[in-house]
CSV table of C-alpha atoms in Angstrom, one decimal:
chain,number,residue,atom,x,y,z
T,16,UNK,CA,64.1,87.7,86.0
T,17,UNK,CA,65.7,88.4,89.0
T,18,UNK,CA,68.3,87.0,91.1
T,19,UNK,CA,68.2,85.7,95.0
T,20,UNK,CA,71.4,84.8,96.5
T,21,UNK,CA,70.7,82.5,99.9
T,22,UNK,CA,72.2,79.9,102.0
T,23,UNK,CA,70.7,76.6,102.4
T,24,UNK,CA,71.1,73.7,104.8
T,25,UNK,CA,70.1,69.7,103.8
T,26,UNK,CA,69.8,68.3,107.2
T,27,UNK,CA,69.0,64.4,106.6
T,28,UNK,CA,66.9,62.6,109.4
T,29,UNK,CA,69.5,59.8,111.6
T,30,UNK,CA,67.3,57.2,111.2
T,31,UNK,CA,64.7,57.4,108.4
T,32,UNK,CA,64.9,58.9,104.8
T,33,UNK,CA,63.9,62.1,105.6
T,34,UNK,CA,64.9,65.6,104.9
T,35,UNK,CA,64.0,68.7,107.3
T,36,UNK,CA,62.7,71.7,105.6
T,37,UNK,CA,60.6,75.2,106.6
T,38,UNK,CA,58.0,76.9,106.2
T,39,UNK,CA,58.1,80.9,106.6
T,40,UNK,CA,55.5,82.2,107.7
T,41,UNK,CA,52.1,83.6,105.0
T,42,UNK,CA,53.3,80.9,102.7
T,43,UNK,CA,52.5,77.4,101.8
T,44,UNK,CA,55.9,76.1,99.8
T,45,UNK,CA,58.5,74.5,102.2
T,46,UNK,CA,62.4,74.7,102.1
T,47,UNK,CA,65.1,74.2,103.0
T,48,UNK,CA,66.3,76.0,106.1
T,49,UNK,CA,68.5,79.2,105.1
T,50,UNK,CA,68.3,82.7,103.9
T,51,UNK,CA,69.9,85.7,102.7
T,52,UNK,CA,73.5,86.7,103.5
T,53,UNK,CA,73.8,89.7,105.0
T,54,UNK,CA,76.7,92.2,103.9
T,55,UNK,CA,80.4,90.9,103.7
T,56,UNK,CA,78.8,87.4,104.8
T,57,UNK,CA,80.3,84.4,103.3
T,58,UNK,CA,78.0,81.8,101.9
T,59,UNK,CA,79.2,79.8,105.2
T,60,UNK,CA,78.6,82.4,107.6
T,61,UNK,CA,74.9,82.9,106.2
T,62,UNK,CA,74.4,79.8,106.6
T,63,UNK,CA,75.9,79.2,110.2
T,64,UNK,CA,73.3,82.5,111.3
T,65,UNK,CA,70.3,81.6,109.3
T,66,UNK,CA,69.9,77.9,111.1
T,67,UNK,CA,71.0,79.8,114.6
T,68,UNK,CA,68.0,82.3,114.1
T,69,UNK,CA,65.0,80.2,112.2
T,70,UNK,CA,65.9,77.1,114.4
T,71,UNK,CA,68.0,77.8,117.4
T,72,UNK,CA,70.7,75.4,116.1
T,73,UNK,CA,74.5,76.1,116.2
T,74,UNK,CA,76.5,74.7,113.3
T,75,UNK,CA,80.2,73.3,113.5
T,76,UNK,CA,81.6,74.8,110.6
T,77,UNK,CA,84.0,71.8,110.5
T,78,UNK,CA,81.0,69.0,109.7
T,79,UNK,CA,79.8,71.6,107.0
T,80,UNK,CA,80.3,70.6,103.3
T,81,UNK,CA,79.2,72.4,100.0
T,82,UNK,CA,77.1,70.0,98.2
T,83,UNK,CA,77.0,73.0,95.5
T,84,UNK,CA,75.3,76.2,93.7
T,85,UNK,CA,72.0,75.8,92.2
T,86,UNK,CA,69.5,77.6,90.8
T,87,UNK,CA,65.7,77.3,89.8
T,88,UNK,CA,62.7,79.7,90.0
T,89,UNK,CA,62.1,81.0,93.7
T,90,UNK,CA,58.7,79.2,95.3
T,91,UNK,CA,57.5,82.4,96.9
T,92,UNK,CA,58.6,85.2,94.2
T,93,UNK,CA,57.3,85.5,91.2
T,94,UNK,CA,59.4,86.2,88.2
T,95,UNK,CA,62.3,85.7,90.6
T,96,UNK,CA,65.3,82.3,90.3
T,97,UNK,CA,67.0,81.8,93.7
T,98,UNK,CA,70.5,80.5,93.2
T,99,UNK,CA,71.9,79.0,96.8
T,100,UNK,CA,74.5,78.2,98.0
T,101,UNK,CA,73.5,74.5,99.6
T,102,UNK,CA,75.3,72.8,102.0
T,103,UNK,CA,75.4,69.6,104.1
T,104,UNK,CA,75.7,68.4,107.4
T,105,UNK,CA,78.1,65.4,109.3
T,106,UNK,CA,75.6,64.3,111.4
T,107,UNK,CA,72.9,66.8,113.6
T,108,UNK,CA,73.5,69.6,115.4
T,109,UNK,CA,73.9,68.8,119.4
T,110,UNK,CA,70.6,70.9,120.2
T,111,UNK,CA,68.4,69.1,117.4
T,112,UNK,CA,65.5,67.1,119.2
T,113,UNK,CA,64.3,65.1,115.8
T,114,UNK,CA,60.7,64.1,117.3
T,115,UNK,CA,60.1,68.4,118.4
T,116,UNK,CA,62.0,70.5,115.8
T,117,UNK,CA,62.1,74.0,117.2
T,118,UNK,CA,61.6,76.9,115.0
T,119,UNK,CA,61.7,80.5,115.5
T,120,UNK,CA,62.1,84.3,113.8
T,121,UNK,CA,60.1,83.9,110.6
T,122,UNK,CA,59.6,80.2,110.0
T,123,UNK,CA,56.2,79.1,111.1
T,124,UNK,CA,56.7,75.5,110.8
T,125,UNK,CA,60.0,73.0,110.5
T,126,UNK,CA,59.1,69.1,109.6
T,127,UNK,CA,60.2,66.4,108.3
T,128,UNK,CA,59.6,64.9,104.5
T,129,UNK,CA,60.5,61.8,102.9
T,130,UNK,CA,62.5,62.4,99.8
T,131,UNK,CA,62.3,59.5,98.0
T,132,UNK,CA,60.3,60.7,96.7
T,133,UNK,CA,59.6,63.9,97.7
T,134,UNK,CA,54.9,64.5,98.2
T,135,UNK,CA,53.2,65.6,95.7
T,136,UNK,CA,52.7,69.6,95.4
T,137,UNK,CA,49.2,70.4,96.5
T,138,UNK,CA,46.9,73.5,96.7
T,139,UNK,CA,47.6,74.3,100.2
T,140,UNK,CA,51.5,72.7,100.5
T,141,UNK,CA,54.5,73.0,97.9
T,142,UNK,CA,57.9,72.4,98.2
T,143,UNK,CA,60.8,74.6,96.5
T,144,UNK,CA,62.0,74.1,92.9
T,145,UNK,CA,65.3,74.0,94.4
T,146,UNK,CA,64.7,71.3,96.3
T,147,UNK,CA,62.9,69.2,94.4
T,148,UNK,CA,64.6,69.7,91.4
T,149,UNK,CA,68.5,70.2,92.3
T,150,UNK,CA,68.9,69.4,95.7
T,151,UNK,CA,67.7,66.0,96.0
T,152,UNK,CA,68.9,64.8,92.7
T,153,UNK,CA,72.8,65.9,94.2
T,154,UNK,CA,72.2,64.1,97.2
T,155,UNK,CA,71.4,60.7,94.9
T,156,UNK,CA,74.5,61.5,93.0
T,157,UNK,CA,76.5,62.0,95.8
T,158,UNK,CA,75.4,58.8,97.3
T,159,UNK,CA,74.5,60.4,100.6
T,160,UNK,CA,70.4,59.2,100.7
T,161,UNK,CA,68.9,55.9,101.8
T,162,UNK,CA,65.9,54.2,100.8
């Protein structure tokens, strides 16, 4: 099996229990926002340029945290295991509009899901192992979602 390194961001909804996450474009399973580091990137600085390009956001680096590594199988490559570097956020970013997410460069649609819990998989929508299985389950422990 092999390995994907990416950044990923857990953006958590102001007002209701919900959790952004992406869709890239020819595939049905939604993520978290995030990507690939490019050469000599830091897990940080992937993550800072991935939600500048998919969404048009610009991170403070300050009101980043890690919330940790984790790994499970990738949702759009087979025989692959992703293993990102997940972060969250202190708040939104000052260009968010939470009612019109914009999205751009590969994503071709951003949206809202409650976590608690997270839908259902279904024929024509999934949602990442990662985030379903790690993610979530580290923001409970961390005591960082509401009901």
């Amino acid at each position: 099996m092999n390995d994907i390194r990416v950044s990923a961001l857990a953006l958590l909804h102001p007002f209701e229990p919900l959790l952004l996450m992406v869709r890239k474009e020819g595939t049905t399973s939604f993520m978290l926002p995030g990507g690939k580091p490019e050469a000599g990137e830091t897990a940080e600085e992937t993550i800072v340029r991935e939600i500048s390009e998919e969404l048009g956001l610009s991170l403070e680096t300050n009101r980043l945290s890690p919330l940790g590594t984790f790994a499970a199988d990738a949702a759009n490559e087979a025989d692959h295991q992703v293993i990102g570097d997940v972060f969250r956020y202190d708040g939104l970013p000052a260009e968010l509009n939470v009612d019109r997410i914009n999205h751009q460069a590969e994503i071709s649609e951003a949206a809202w899901f409650p976590y608690a819990p997270l839908p259902a998989d279904t024929d024509s929508r999934q949602f990442a192992p990662l985030t379903r299985l790690q993610v979530i389950p580290a923001l409970a422990k961390h005591g960082l979602l509401t009901e």
